[in-house]
PDB file of C-alpha atoms in Angstrom:
ATOM      1  CA  UNK A   1     -81.591  -5.485  17.937  1.00 40.00           C
ATOM      2  CA  UNK A   2     -81.509  -9.237  17.651  1.00 41.00           C
ATOM      3  CA  UNK A   3     -83.306  -8.910  14.354  1.00 45.00           C
ATOM      4  CA  UNK A   4     -80.419  -7.045  12.648  1.00 44.00           C
ATOM      5  CA  UNK A   5     -77.861  -9.575  13.756  1.00 47.00           C
ATOM      6  CA  UNK A   6     -80.053 -12.359  12.361  1.00 72.00           C
ATOM      7  CA  UNK A   7     -80.868 -10.851   8.974  1.00 87.00           C
ATOM      8  CA  UNK A   8     -78.230  -8.363   7.880  1.00 87.00           C
ATOM      9  CA  UNK A   9     -76.050 -11.006   6.191  1.00 90.00           C
ATOM     10  CA  UNK A  10     -78.782 -13.561   5.544  1.00 93.00           C
ATOM     11  CA  UNK A  11     -78.582 -15.590   2.330  1.00 95.00           C
ATOM     12  CA  UNK A  12     -82.059 -14.363   1.351  1.00 97.00           C
ATOM     13  CA  UNK A  13     -82.071 -10.899  -0.254  1.00 97.00           C
ATOM     14  CA  UNK A  14     -85.658 -10.305   0.945  1.00 98.00           C
ATOM     15  CA  UNK A  15     -84.528 -10.803   4.555  1.00 97.00           C
ATOM     16  CA  UNK A  16     -81.543  -8.503   4.030  1.00 97.00           C
ATOM     17  CA  UNK A  17     -83.745  -5.801   2.482  1.00 98.00           C
ATOM     18  CA  UNK A  18     -86.313  -6.204   5.256  1.00 97.00           C
ATOM     19  CA  UNK A  19     -83.524  -5.688   7.754  1.00 96.00           C
ATOM     20  CA  UNK A  20     -82.961  -2.176   6.327  1.00 96.00           C
ATOM     21  CA  UNK A  21     -86.365  -1.214   4.855  1.00 97.00           C
ATOM     22  CA  UNK A  22     -88.964  -3.327   6.624  1.00 95.00           C
ATOM     23  CA  UNK A  23     -90.050  -0.805   9.223  1.00 94.00           C
ATOM     24  CA  UNK A  24     -92.974   1.641   9.011  1.00 95.00           C
ATOM     25  CA  UNK A  25     -91.222   4.925   9.778  1.00 97.00           C
ATOM     26  CA  UNK A  26     -88.234   4.011   7.607  1.00 97.00           C
ATOM     27  CA  UNK A  27     -90.501   3.530   4.604  1.00 98.00           C
ATOM     28  CA  UNK A  28     -92.361   6.800   5.222  1.00 97.00           C
ATOM     29  CA  UNK A  29     -89.117   8.735   5.720  1.00 98.00           C
ATOM     30  CA  UNK A  30     -87.885   7.336   2.397  1.00 98.00           C
ATOM     31  CA  UNK A  31     -91.183   8.270   0.750  1.00 98.00           C
ATOM     32  CA  UNK A  32     -90.813  11.868   1.872  1.00 98.00           C
ATOM     33  CA  UNK A  33     -87.087  11.984   0.999  1.00 98.00           C
ATOM     34  CA  UNK A  34     -88.102  10.812  -2.509  1.00 97.00           C
ATOM     35  CA  UNK A  35     -90.104  13.966  -3.097  1.00 96.00           C
ATOM     36  CA  UNK A  36     -87.472  16.271  -1.627  1.00 96.00           C
ATOM     37  CA  UNK A  37     -87.689  16.450   2.151  1.00 98.00           C
ATOM     38  CA  UNK A  38     -84.177  16.740   3.606  1.00 98.00           C
ATOM     39  CA  UNK A  39     -84.350  18.485   6.970  1.00 97.00           C
ATOM     40  CA  UNK A  40     -85.034  17.027  10.397  1.00 97.00           C
ATOM     41  CA  UNK A  41     -87.686  19.614  11.248  1.00 96.00           C
ATOM     42  CA  UNK A  42     -89.500  19.037   7.943  1.00 97.00           C
ATOM     43  CA  UNK A  43     -89.559  15.238   8.362  1.00 98.00           C
ATOM     44  CA  UNK A  44     -90.886  15.754  11.889  1.00 97.00           C
ATOM     45  CA  UNK A  45     -93.589  18.171  10.816  1.00 96.00           C
ATOM     46  CA  UNK A  46     -94.663  16.125   7.772  1.00 96.00           C
ATOM     47  CA  UNK A  47     -94.685  12.731   9.524  1.00 95.00           C
ATOM     48  CA  UNK A  48     -95.753  13.669  13.050  1.00 94.00           C
ATOM     49  CA  UNK A  49     -92.921  11.457  14.339  1.00 94.00           C
ATOM     50  CA  UNK A  50     -91.286  11.784  17.731  1.00 95.00           C
ATOM     51  CA  UNK A  51     -87.791  13.359  17.805  1.00 97.00           C
ATOM     52  CA  UNK A  52     -86.021  10.327  19.230  1.00 97.00           C
ATOM     53  CA  UNK A  53     -87.661   7.923  16.773  1.00 96.00           C
ATOM     54  CA  UNK A  54     -86.824  10.181  13.825  1.00 97.00           C
ATOM     55  CA  UNK A  55     -83.193  10.514  15.008  1.00 98.00           C
ATOM     56  CA  UNK A  56     -82.823   6.774  15.275  1.00 97.00           C
ATOM     57  CA  UNK A  57     -84.328   6.082  11.860  1.00 97.00           C
ATOM     58  CA  UNK A  58     -82.316   8.800  10.092  1.00 98.00           C
ATOM     59  CA  UNK A  59     -79.113   7.478  11.693  1.00 97.00           C
ATOM     60  CA  UNK A  60     -79.924   3.926  10.559  1.00 96.00           C
ATOM     61  CA  UNK A  61     -80.741   5.043   7.025  1.00 97.00           C
ATOM     62  CA  UNK A  62     -77.505   7.067   6.909  1.00 97.00           C
ATOM     63  CA  UNK A  63     -75.472   4.151   8.225  1.00 96.00           C
ATOM     64  CA  UNK A  64     -77.079   1.838   5.688  1.00 96.00           C
ATOM     65  CA  UNK A  65     -76.174   4.326   2.902  1.00 97.00           C
ATOM     66  CA  UNK A  66     -79.740   5.285   1.780  1.00 98.00           C
ATOM     67  CA  UNK A  67     -79.374   8.855   3.015  1.00 98.00           C
ATOM     68  CA  UNK A  68     -76.268  11.036   3.096  1.00 98.00           C
ATOM     69  CA  UNK A  69     -75.786  13.515   5.957  1.00 97.00           C
ATOM     70  CA  UNK A  70     -74.711  16.742   4.305  1.00 96.00           C
ATOM     71  CA  UNK A  71     -73.836  20.060   6.008  1.00 96.00           C
ATOM     72  CA  UNK A  72     -75.579  23.321   5.115  1.00 93.00           C
ATOM     73  CA  UNK A  73     -75.383  26.874   6.459  1.00 92.00           C
ATOM     74  CA  UNK A  74     -78.407  28.129   8.402  1.00 89.00           C
ATOM     75  CA  UNK A  75     -77.690  31.821   9.181  1.00 90.00           C
ATOM     76  CA  UNK A  76     -74.419  31.664  11.080  1.00 92.00           C
ATOM     77  CA  UNK A  77     -74.729  27.985  12.011  1.00 94.00           C
ATOM     78  CA  UNK A  78     -73.778  24.765  10.280  1.00 94.00           C
ATOM     79  CA  UNK A  79     -76.583  22.243  10.306  1.00 94.00           C
ATOM     80  CA  UNK A  80     -77.026  18.903   8.547  1.00 95.00           C
ATOM     81  CA  UNK A  81     -79.598  17.661   6.143  1.00 97.00           C
ATOM     82  CA  UNK A  82     -80.356  14.175   4.838  1.00 98.00           C
ATOM     83  CA  UNK A  83     -80.118  13.722   1.092  1.00 98.00           C
ATOM     84  CA  UNK A  84     -81.312  10.680  -0.809  1.00 98.00           C
ATOM     85  CA  UNK A  85     -78.441   8.572  -2.232  1.00 98.00           C
ATOM     86  CA  UNK A  86     -78.535   6.211  -5.200  1.00 97.00           C
ATOM     87  CA  UNK A  87     -79.162   3.277  -2.830  1.00 98.00           C
ATOM     88  CA  UNK A  88     -82.077   5.264  -1.355  1.00 98.00           C
ATOM     89  CA  UNK A  89     -83.391   6.147  -4.797  1.00 97.00           C
ATOM     90  CA  UNK A  90     -83.176   2.464  -5.736  1.00 97.00           C
ATOM     91  CA  UNK A  91     -85.846   1.791  -3.121  1.00 97.00           C
ATOM     92  CA  UNK A  92     -88.328   3.592  -5.364  1.00 97.00           C
ATOM     93  CA  UNK A  93     -89.814   0.354  -6.782  1.00 97.00           C
ATOM     94  CA  UNK A  94     -90.523  -0.802  -3.203  1.00 98.00           C
ATOM     95  CA  UNK A  95     -92.478   2.416  -2.567  1.00 98.00           C
ATOM     96  CA  UNK A  96     -94.320   2.096  -5.879  1.00 97.00           C
ATOM     97  CA  UNK A  97     -95.312  -1.529  -5.344  1.00 97.00           C
ATOM     98  CA  UNK A  98     -96.498  -0.647  -1.820  1.00 98.00           C
ATOM     99  CA  UNK A  99     -98.536   2.217  -3.333  1.00 98.00           C
ATOM    100  CA  UNK A 100    -100.009  -0.153  -5.927  1.00 97.00           C
ATOM    101  CA  UNK A 101    -101.016  -2.648  -3.252  1.00 98.00           C
ATOM    102  CA  UNK A 102    -102.502   0.095  -1.059  1.00 97.00           C
ATOM    103  CA  UNK A 103    -104.342   1.559  -4.035  1.00 97.00           C
ATOM    104  CA  UNK A 104    -105.835  -1.810  -4.885  1.00 97.00           C
ATOM    105  CA  UNK A 105    -106.617  -3.293  -1.492  1.00 97.00           C
ATOM    106  CA  UNK A 106    -107.255  -0.448   0.939  1.00 96.00           C
ATOM    107  CA  UNK A 107    -109.142   2.826   0.789  1.00 95.00           C
ATOM    108  CA  UNK A 108    -108.867   6.278   2.249  1.00 95.00           C
ATOM    109  CA  UNK A 109    -111.304   7.289   4.963  1.00 93.00           C
ATOM    110  CA  UNK A 110    -112.632   9.906   4.342  1.00 93.00           C
ATOM    111  CA  UNK A 111    -112.374   9.288   0.575  1.00 92.00           C
ATOM    112  CA  UNK A 112    -109.511  11.150  -1.080  1.00 92.00           C
ATOM    113  CA  UNK A 113    -108.365  11.576  -4.677  1.00 93.00           C
ATOM    114  CA  UNK A 114    -106.027   8.784  -5.728  1.00 95.00           C
ATOM    115  CA  UNK A 115    -102.286   8.856  -6.097  1.00 96.00           C
ATOM    116  CA  UNK A 116    -101.231   8.725  -9.729  1.00 96.00           C
ATOM    117  CA  UNK A 117     -97.924   8.622 -11.533  1.00 94.00           C
ATOM    118  CA  UNK A 118     -97.510  11.058 -14.350  1.00 95.00           C
ATOM    119  CA  UNK A 119     -95.378   9.450 -17.055  1.00 95.00           C
ATOM    120  CA  UNK A 120     -93.694  12.426 -18.718  1.00 93.00           C
ATOM    121  CA  UNK A 121     -92.532  10.456 -21.754  1.00 92.00           C
ATOM    122  CA  UNK A 122     -96.028   9.496 -22.958  1.00 94.00           C
ATOM    123  CA  UNK A 123     -98.016  12.029 -20.936  1.00 92.00           C
ATOM    124  CA  UNK A 124    -100.321   9.499 -19.280  1.00 94.00           C
ATOM    125  CA  UNK A 125    -101.453   9.635 -15.671  1.00 94.00           C
ATOM    126  CA  UNK A 126    -101.166   6.018 -14.546  1.00 93.00           C
ATOM    127  CA  UNK A 127    -101.530   3.956 -11.397  1.00 94.00           C
ATOM    128  CA  UNK A 128     -98.458   3.672  -9.150  1.00 94.00           C
ATOM    129  CA  UNK A 129     -96.306   1.050 -10.888  1.00 91.00           C
ATOM    130  CA  UNK A 130     -92.886   0.582 -12.426  1.00 88.00           C
ATOM    131  CA  UNK A 131     -94.340   0.428 -15.929  1.00 88.00           C
ATOM    132  CA  UNK A 132     -96.875   2.681 -17.600  1.00 90.00           C
ATOM    133  CA  UNK A 133    -100.545   1.579 -17.867  1.00 90.00           C
ATOM    134  CA  UNK A 134    -100.872   3.551 -21.043  1.00 91.00           C
ATOM    135  CA  UNK A 135     -97.787   2.851 -23.176  1.00 90.00           C
ATOM    136  CA  UNK A 136     -96.629  -0.307 -21.355  1.00 86.00           C
ATOM    137  CA  UNK A 137     -93.037   0.878 -21.096  1.00 87.00           C
ATOM    138  CA  UNK A 138     -90.995   0.965 -17.903  1.00 86.00           C
ATOM    139  CA  UNK A 139     -91.337   4.370 -16.208  1.00 91.00           C
ATOM    140  CA  UNK A 140     -87.874   5.686 -15.336  1.00 92.00           C
ATOM    141  CA  UNK A 141     -87.427   7.727 -12.201  1.00 93.00           C
ATOM    142  CA  UNK A 142     -86.575  10.882 -14.171  1.00 93.00           C
ATOM    143  CA  UNK A 143     -89.688  10.488 -16.339  1.00 94.00           C
ATOM    144  CA  UNK A 144     -91.997  10.285 -13.350  1.00 95.00           C
ATOM    145  CA  UNK A 145     -94.023  12.838 -11.381  1.00 96.00           C
ATOM    146  CA  UNK A 146     -96.151  11.992  -8.361  1.00 96.00           C
ATOM    147  CA  UNK A 147     -99.686  13.325  -8.417  1.00 96.00           C
ATOM    148  CA  UNK A 148    -101.267  13.278  -4.956  1.00 96.00           C
ATOM    149  CA  UNK A 149    -104.438  15.380  -5.057  1.00 95.00           C
ATOM    150  CA  UNK A 150    -104.817  15.433  -1.275  1.00 95.00           C
ATOM    151  CA  UNK A 151    -101.520  17.349  -1.109  1.00 92.00           C
ATOM    152  CA  UNK A 152    -101.400  19.468  -4.223  1.00 93.00           C
ATOM    153  CA  UNK A 153    -103.045  19.953  -7.623  1.00 93.00           C
ATOM    154  CA  UNK A 154     -99.571  20.022  -9.132  1.00 94.00           C
ATOM    155  CA  UNK A 155     -97.711  16.762  -9.757  1.00 95.00           C
ATOM    156  CA  UNK A 156     -94.229  16.893  -8.208  1.00 95.00           C
ATOM    157  CA  UNK A 157     -90.925  15.584  -9.668  1.00 94.00           C
ATOM    158  CA  UNK A 158     -88.754  13.219  -7.651  1.00 96.00           C
ATOM    159  CA  UNK A 159     -85.406  14.393  -6.302  1.00 94.00           C
ATOM    160  CA  UNK A 160     -82.136  13.487  -7.958  1.00 94.00           C
ATOM    161  CA  UNK A 161     -80.020  11.277  -5.706  1.00 95.00           C
ATOM    162  CA  UNK A 162     -76.675  12.636  -4.457  1.00 94.00           C
ATOM    163  CA  UNK A 163     -73.198  11.192  -4.923  1.00 80.00           C
TER     164      UNK A 163
ATOM    165  CA  UNK B   1    -101.396   0.521  18.139  1.00 40.00           C
ATOM    166  CA  UNK B   2    -101.442   4.255  17.541  1.00 41.00           C
ATOM    167  CA  UNK B   3     -99.806   3.625  14.197  1.00 46.00           C
ATOM    168  CA  UNK B   4    -102.772   1.733  12.753  1.00 44.00           C
ATOM    169  CA  UNK B   5    -105.215   4.372  13.784  1.00 47.00           C
ATOM    170  CA  UNK B   6    -103.079   6.997  12.103  1.00 72.00           C
ATOM    171  CA  UNK B   7    -102.436   5.257   8.809  1.00 87.00           C
ATOM    172  CA  UNK B   8    -105.126   2.719   8.035  1.00 87.00           C
ATOM    173  CA  UNK B   9    -107.398   5.230   6.249  1.00 91.00           C
ATOM    174  CA  UNK B  10    -104.701   7.715   5.239  1.00 93.00           C
ATOM    175  CA  UNK B  11    -105.065   9.419   1.867  1.00 95.00           C
ATOM    176  CA  UNK B  12    -101.606   8.116   0.851  1.00 97.00           C
ATOM    177  CA  UNK B  13    -101.706   4.518  -0.456  1.00 97.00           C
ATOM    178  CA  UNK B  14     -98.052   4.039   0.603  1.00 98.00           C
ATOM    179  CA  UNK B  15     -99.003   4.861   4.210  1.00 97.00           C
ATOM    180  CA  UNK B  16    -102.040   2.516   4.015  1.00 97.00           C
ATOM    181  CA  UNK B  17     -99.880  -0.310   2.636  1.00 98.00           C
ATOM    182  CA  UNK B  18     -97.183   0.332   5.228  1.00 97.00           C
ATOM    183  CA  UNK B  19     -99.874   0.024   7.890  1.00 96.00           C
ATOM    184  CA  UNK B  20    -100.467  -3.588   6.811  1.00 96.00           C
ATOM    185  CA  UNK B  21     -97.142  -4.661   5.276  1.00 97.00           C
ATOM    186  CA  UNK B  22     -94.442  -2.443   6.729  1.00 95.00           C
ATOM    187  CA  UNK B  23     -93.235  -4.725   9.454  1.00 94.00           C
ATOM    188  CA  UNK B  24     -90.315  -7.173   9.336  1.00 95.00           C
ATOM    189  CA  UNK B  25     -92.033 -10.372  10.476  1.00 97.00           C
ATOM    190  CA  UNK B  26     -95.132  -9.653   8.392  1.00 97.00           C
ATOM    191  CA  UNK B  27     -93.018  -9.450   5.225  1.00 98.00           C
ATOM    192  CA  UNK B  28     -91.127 -12.631   6.055  1.00 97.00           C
ATOM    193  CA  UNK B  29     -94.330 -14.527   6.883  1.00 98.00           C
ATOM    194  CA  UNK B  30     -95.742 -13.424   3.491  1.00 98.00           C
ATOM    195  CA  UNK B  31     -92.508 -14.512   1.772  1.00 98.00           C
ATOM    196  CA  UNK B  32     -92.828 -17.987   3.233  1.00 98.00           C
ATOM    197  CA  UNK B  33     -96.586 -18.148   2.568  1.00 98.00           C
ATOM    198  CA  UNK B  34     -95.730 -17.303  -1.055  1.00 97.00           C
ATOM    199  CA  UNK B  35     -93.770 -20.489  -1.480  1.00 96.00           C
ATOM    200  CA  UNK B  36     -96.314 -22.655   0.301  1.00 96.00           C
ATOM    201  CA  UNK B  37     -95.911 -22.511   4.074  1.00 98.00           C
ATOM    202  CA  UNK B  38     -99.347 -22.675   5.703  1.00 98.00           C
ATOM    203  CA  UNK B  39     -98.998 -24.113   9.219  1.00 97.00           C
ATOM    204  CA  UNK B  40     -98.163 -22.352  12.457  1.00 97.00           C
ATOM    205  CA  UNK B  41     -95.462 -24.855  13.407  1.00 96.00           C
ATOM    206  CA  UNK B  42     -93.834 -24.580   9.986  1.00 97.00           C
ATOM    207  CA  UNK B  43     -93.751 -20.749  10.069  1.00 98.00           C
ATOM    208  CA  UNK B  44     -92.266 -20.957  13.542  1.00 97.00           C
ATOM    209  CA  UNK B  45     -89.575 -23.457  12.557  1.00 97.00           C
ATOM    210  CA  UNK B  46     -88.668 -21.693   9.302  1.00 96.00           C
ATOM    211  CA  UNK B  47     -88.551 -18.168  10.724  1.00 95.00           C
ATOM    212  CA  UNK B  48     -87.330 -18.772  14.285  1.00 94.00           C
ATOM    213  CA  UNK B  49     -90.095 -16.503  15.493  1.00 94.00           C
ATOM    214  CA  UNK B  50     -91.580 -16.495  19.008  1.00 95.00           C
ATOM    215  CA  UNK B  51     -95.049 -18.062  19.375  1.00 97.00           C
ATOM    216  CA  UNK B  52     -96.790 -14.910  20.605  1.00 97.00           C
ATOM    217  CA  UNK B  53     -95.266 -12.731  17.862  1.00 96.00           C
ATOM    218  CA  UNK B  54     -96.219 -15.238  15.196  1.00 97.00           C
ATOM    219  CA  UNK B  55     -99.792 -15.467  16.561  1.00 98.00           C
ATOM    220  CA  UNK B  56    -100.189 -11.686  16.512  1.00 97.00           C
ATOM    221  CA  UNK B  57     -98.824 -11.341  12.971  1.00 97.00           C
ATOM    222  CA  UNK B  58    -100.913 -14.188  11.561  1.00 98.00           C
ATOM    223  CA  UNK B  59    -104.048 -12.710  13.201  1.00 97.00           C
ATOM    224  CA  UNK B  60    -103.312  -9.299  11.719  1.00 96.00           C
ATOM    225  CA  UNK B  61    -102.637 -10.714   8.239  1.00 97.00           C
ATOM    226  CA  UNK B  62    -105.870 -12.734   8.478  1.00 97.00           C
ATOM    227  CA  UNK B  63    -107.862  -9.710   9.648  1.00 96.00           C
ATOM    228  CA  UNK B  64    -106.384  -7.628   6.821  1.00 96.00           C
ATOM    229  CA  UNK B  65    -107.387 -10.354   4.328  1.00 97.00           C
ATOM    230  CA  UNK B  66    -103.916 -11.391   3.119  1.00 98.00           C
ATOM    231  CA  UNK B  67    -104.189 -14.863   4.674  1.00 98.00           C
ATOM    232  CA  UNK B  68    -107.284 -17.006   5.118  1.00 98.00           C
ATOM    233  CA  UNK B  69    -107.627 -19.248   8.189  1.00 97.00           C
ATOM    234  CA  UNK B  70    -108.761 -22.601   6.871  1.00 96.00           C
ATOM    235  CA  UNK B  71    -109.557 -25.754   8.911  1.00 96.00           C
ATOM    236  CA  UNK B  72    -107.847 -29.071   8.211  1.00 93.00           C
ATOM    237  CA  UNK B  73    -107.944 -32.498   9.842  1.00 92.00           C
ATOM    238  CA  UNK B  74    -104.862 -33.618  11.771  1.00 89.00           C
ATOM    239  CA  UNK B  75    -105.497 -37.183  12.895  1.00 90.00           C
ATOM    240  CA  UNK B  76    -108.706 -36.869  14.916  1.00 92.00           C
ATOM    241  CA  UNK B  77    -108.368 -33.137  15.523  1.00 94.00           C
ATOM    242  CA  UNK B  78    -109.391 -30.073  13.561  1.00 95.00           C
ATOM    243  CA  UNK B  79    -106.590 -27.547  13.217  1.00 94.00           C
ATOM    244  CA  UNK B  80    -106.241 -24.380  11.165  1.00 95.00           C
ATOM    245  CA  UNK B  81    -103.777 -23.366   8.541  1.00 97.00           C
ATOM    246  CA  UNK B  82    -103.106 -19.993   6.915  1.00 98.00           C
ATOM    247  CA  UNK B  83    -103.521 -19.873   3.151  1.00 98.00           C
ATOM    248  CA  UNK B  84    -102.429 -17.007   0.922  1.00 98.00           C
ATOM    249  CA  UNK B  85    -105.391 -15.057  -0.540  1.00 98.00           C
ATOM    250  CA  UNK B  86    -105.443 -12.947  -3.698  1.00 97.00           C
ATOM    251  CA  UNK B  87    -104.706  -9.825  -1.614  1.00 98.00           C
ATOM    252  CA  UNK B  88    -101.705 -11.647  -0.128  1.00 98.00           C
ATOM    253  CA  UNK B  89    -100.588 -12.872  -3.550  1.00 97.00           C
ATOM    254  CA  UNK B  90    -100.846  -9.260  -4.803  1.00 97.00           C
ATOM    255  CA  UNK B  91     -98.058  -8.345  -2.352  1.00 97.00           C
ATOM    256  CA  UNK B  92     -95.648 -10.370  -4.567  1.00 97.00           C
ATOM    257  CA  UNK B  93     -94.267  -7.247  -6.341  1.00 96.00           C
ATOM    258  CA  UNK B  94     -93.387  -5.795  -2.924  1.00 98.00           C
ATOM    259  CA  UNK B  95     -91.403  -8.963  -2.097  1.00 98.00           C
ATOM    260  CA  UNK B  96     -89.718  -8.931  -5.509  1.00 97.00           C
ATOM    261  CA  UNK B  97     -88.699  -5.263  -5.328  1.00 97.00           C
ATOM    262  CA  UNK B  98     -87.333  -5.838  -1.806  1.00 98.00           C
ATOM    263  CA  UNK B  99     -85.378  -8.834  -3.168  1.00 97.00           C
ATOM    264  CA  UNK B 100     -84.030  -6.714  -6.042  1.00 97.00           C
ATOM    265  CA  UNK B 101     -82.896  -3.991  -3.625  1.00 98.00           C
ATOM    266  CA  UNK B 102     -81.333  -6.526  -1.283  1.00 97.00           C
ATOM    267  CA  UNK B 103     -79.610  -8.264  -4.188  1.00 97.00           C
ATOM    268  CA  UNK B 104     -78.159  -4.968  -5.436  1.00 97.00           C
ATOM    269  CA  UNK B 105     -77.226  -3.197  -2.206  1.00 97.00           C
ATOM    270  CA  UNK B 106     -76.455  -5.824   0.411  1.00 96.00           C
ATOM    271  CA  UNK B 107     -74.586  -9.095   0.472  1.00 95.00           C
ATOM    272  CA  UNK B 108     -74.775 -12.398   2.271  1.00 95.00           C
ATOM    273  CA  UNK B 109     -72.203 -13.193   4.933  1.00 93.00           C
ATOM    274  CA  UNK B 110     -70.875 -15.838   4.472  1.00 92.00           C
ATOM    275  CA  UNK B 111     -71.356 -15.537   0.677  1.00 92.00           C
ATOM    276  CA  UNK B 112     -74.284 -17.541  -0.679  1.00 92.00           C
ATOM    277  CA  UNK B 113     -75.601 -18.274  -4.120  1.00 93.00           C
ATOM    278  CA  UNK B 114     -77.973 -15.607  -5.327  1.00 95.00           C
ATOM    279  CA  UNK B 115     -81.740 -15.696  -5.514  1.00 96.00           C
ATOM    280  CA  UNK B 116     -82.940 -15.870  -9.085  1.00 96.00           C
ATOM    281  CA  UNK B 117     -86.357 -15.920 -10.703  1.00 94.00           C
ATOM    282  CA  UNK B 118     -86.893 -18.602 -13.306  1.00 95.00           C
ATOM    283  CA  UNK B 119     -89.178 -17.223 -16.034  1.00 95.00           C
ATOM    284  CA  UNK B 120     -90.906 -20.322 -17.335  1.00 93.00           C
ATOM    285  CA  UNK B 121     -92.238 -18.655 -20.484  1.00 92.00           C
ATOM    286  CA  UNK B 122     -88.796 -17.785 -21.908  1.00 94.00           C
ATOM    287  CA  UNK B 123     -86.704 -20.134 -19.801  1.00 92.00           C
ATOM    288  CA  UNK B 124     -84.341 -17.462 -18.482  1.00 94.00           C
ATOM    289  CA  UNK B 125     -83.018 -17.297 -14.932  1.00 94.00           C
ATOM    290  CA  UNK B 126     -83.260 -13.599 -14.104  1.00 93.00           C
ATOM    291  CA  UNK B 127     -82.751 -11.273 -11.157  1.00 94.00           C
ATOM    292  CA  UNK B 128     -85.704 -10.785  -8.805  1.00 94.00           C
ATOM    293  CA  UNK B 129     -87.960  -8.323 -10.658  1.00 91.00           C
ATOM    294  CA  UNK B 130     -91.426  -7.970 -12.059  1.00 88.00           C
ATOM    295  CA  UNK B 131     -90.168  -8.123 -15.656  1.00 88.00           C
ATOM    296  CA  UNK B 132     -87.708 -10.528 -17.227  1.00 90.00           C
ATOM    297  CA  UNK B 133     -84.084  -9.449 -17.746  1.00 89.00           C
ATOM    298  CA  UNK B 134     -83.903 -11.696 -20.768  1.00 91.00           C
ATOM    299  CA  UNK B 135     -87.066 -11.179 -22.793  1.00 90.00           C
ATOM    300  CA  UNK B 136     -88.152  -7.869 -21.207  1.00 86.00           C
ATOM    301  CA  UNK B 137     -91.721  -9.021 -20.667  1.00 87.00           C
ATOM    302  CA  UNK B 138     -93.646  -8.840 -17.373  1.00 86.00           C
ATOM    303  CA  UNK B 139     -93.191 -12.078 -15.433  1.00 91.00           C
ATOM    304  CA  UNK B 140     -96.578 -13.308 -14.278  1.00 92.00           C
ATOM    305  CA  UNK B 141     -96.893 -15.079 -10.965  1.00 93.00           C
ATOM    306  CA  UNK B 142     -97.834 -18.389 -12.595  1.00 93.00           C
ATOM    307  CA  UNK B 143     -94.796 -18.200 -14.933  1.00 94.00           C
ATOM    308  CA  UNK B 144     -92.358 -17.764 -12.086  1.00 95.00           C
ATOM    309  CA  UNK B 145     -90.240 -20.124 -10.010  1.00 96.00           C
ATOM    310  CA  UNK B 146     -87.985 -18.994  -7.172  1.00 96.00           C
ATOM    311  CA  UNK B 147     -84.448 -20.359  -7.302  1.00 96.00           C
ATOM    312  CA  UNK B 148     -82.694 -20.012  -3.917  1.00 96.00           C
ATOM    313  CA  UNK B 149     -79.532 -22.096  -4.011  1.00 95.00           C
ATOM    314  CA  UNK B 150     -78.975 -21.835  -0.261  1.00 94.00           C
ATOM    315  CA  UNK B 151     -82.236 -23.712   0.218  1.00 92.00           C
ATOM    316  CA  UNK B 152     -82.490 -26.087  -2.680  1.00 93.00           C
ATOM    317  CA  UNK B 153     -81.003 -26.866  -6.083  1.00 93.00           C
ATOM    318  CA  UNK B 154     -84.558 -27.071  -7.416  1.00 95.00           C
ATOM    319  CA  UNK B 155     -86.470 -23.864  -8.252  1.00 95.00           C
ATOM    320  CA  UNK B 156     -89.873 -23.843  -6.508  1.00 95.00           C
ATOM    321  CA  UNK B 157     -93.231 -22.680  -7.919  1.00 94.00           C
ATOM    322  CA  UNK B 158     -95.343 -20.161  -6.001  1.00 96.00           C
ATOM    323  CA  UNK B 159     -98.608 -21.209  -4.396  1.00 94.00           C
ATOM    324  CA  UNK B 160    -101.955 -20.413  -5.961  1.00 94.00           C
ATOM    325  CA  UNK B 161    -103.970 -18.016  -3.811  1.00 95.00           C
ATOM    326  CA  UNK B 162    -107.235 -19.267  -2.288  1.00 94.00           C
ATOM    327  CA  UNK B 163    -110.737 -17.900  -2.655  1.00 80.00           C
TER     328      UNK B 163
END
């Protein structure tokens, strides 16, 4: 892609980040990896993404160091799963600021319950953000649950990044 | 685009935001609009983007309400420029979190001075973020300058959104 050659070493950090993260499927794969999806078949089923597109995006995210390709045993076979790394986990603020913008400026059709962040430290259920509406403090990754009523009545914790 | 039909009314605000913002050129157009670019020819020259791609992206951003198409007089002719709206200005945290990720996890080649945010209220020059490294407080849009040494020795203020 011409685009990668242009932007990967660009002086502007926004351009360099866009080179890795600025693509729809990439952002949605990272979103799902953030709440614990690791396996090809699960990403495919959850996202409704074509096999070849998913393969390409997972390979790019692995190459860029946001996911780690880790072997696991499936019956007698060795397969690979994709685990979120620290660099992948560090994209969380990008996902949260996207969520905040989407929450503010777009709406679900048909209407759906809103995404909220549960801040474990103070107990509040706040809007997607990097700081808490209620206590004003920064919400650390480990103190955060994602509440998405259209998926589950139970807020889910975020995965711990690997190595 | 199939993608828009799938995501524009999705229950997940990240998916809805990605539907509008999750595209490389769109994010770079918004970045440049944030520091005051308004005219087609200027976007084209600054971004090195093809005319037809730029037209499509500007139309989509206008339709989605992030840019407003505003007439201006150019000699005897009426032309149009693209001004950042409040919804476009509200994408600033997305740009800042992308910048923070890019600053942390990628590097310029050849090396370039780093992007910094000048926080006018406390005077500090901090990393791209939504709160100040120095005083810890949230950095409001109007209290922020962007310092990008590869472009200029002078930090630049961000534009005020229209209407």
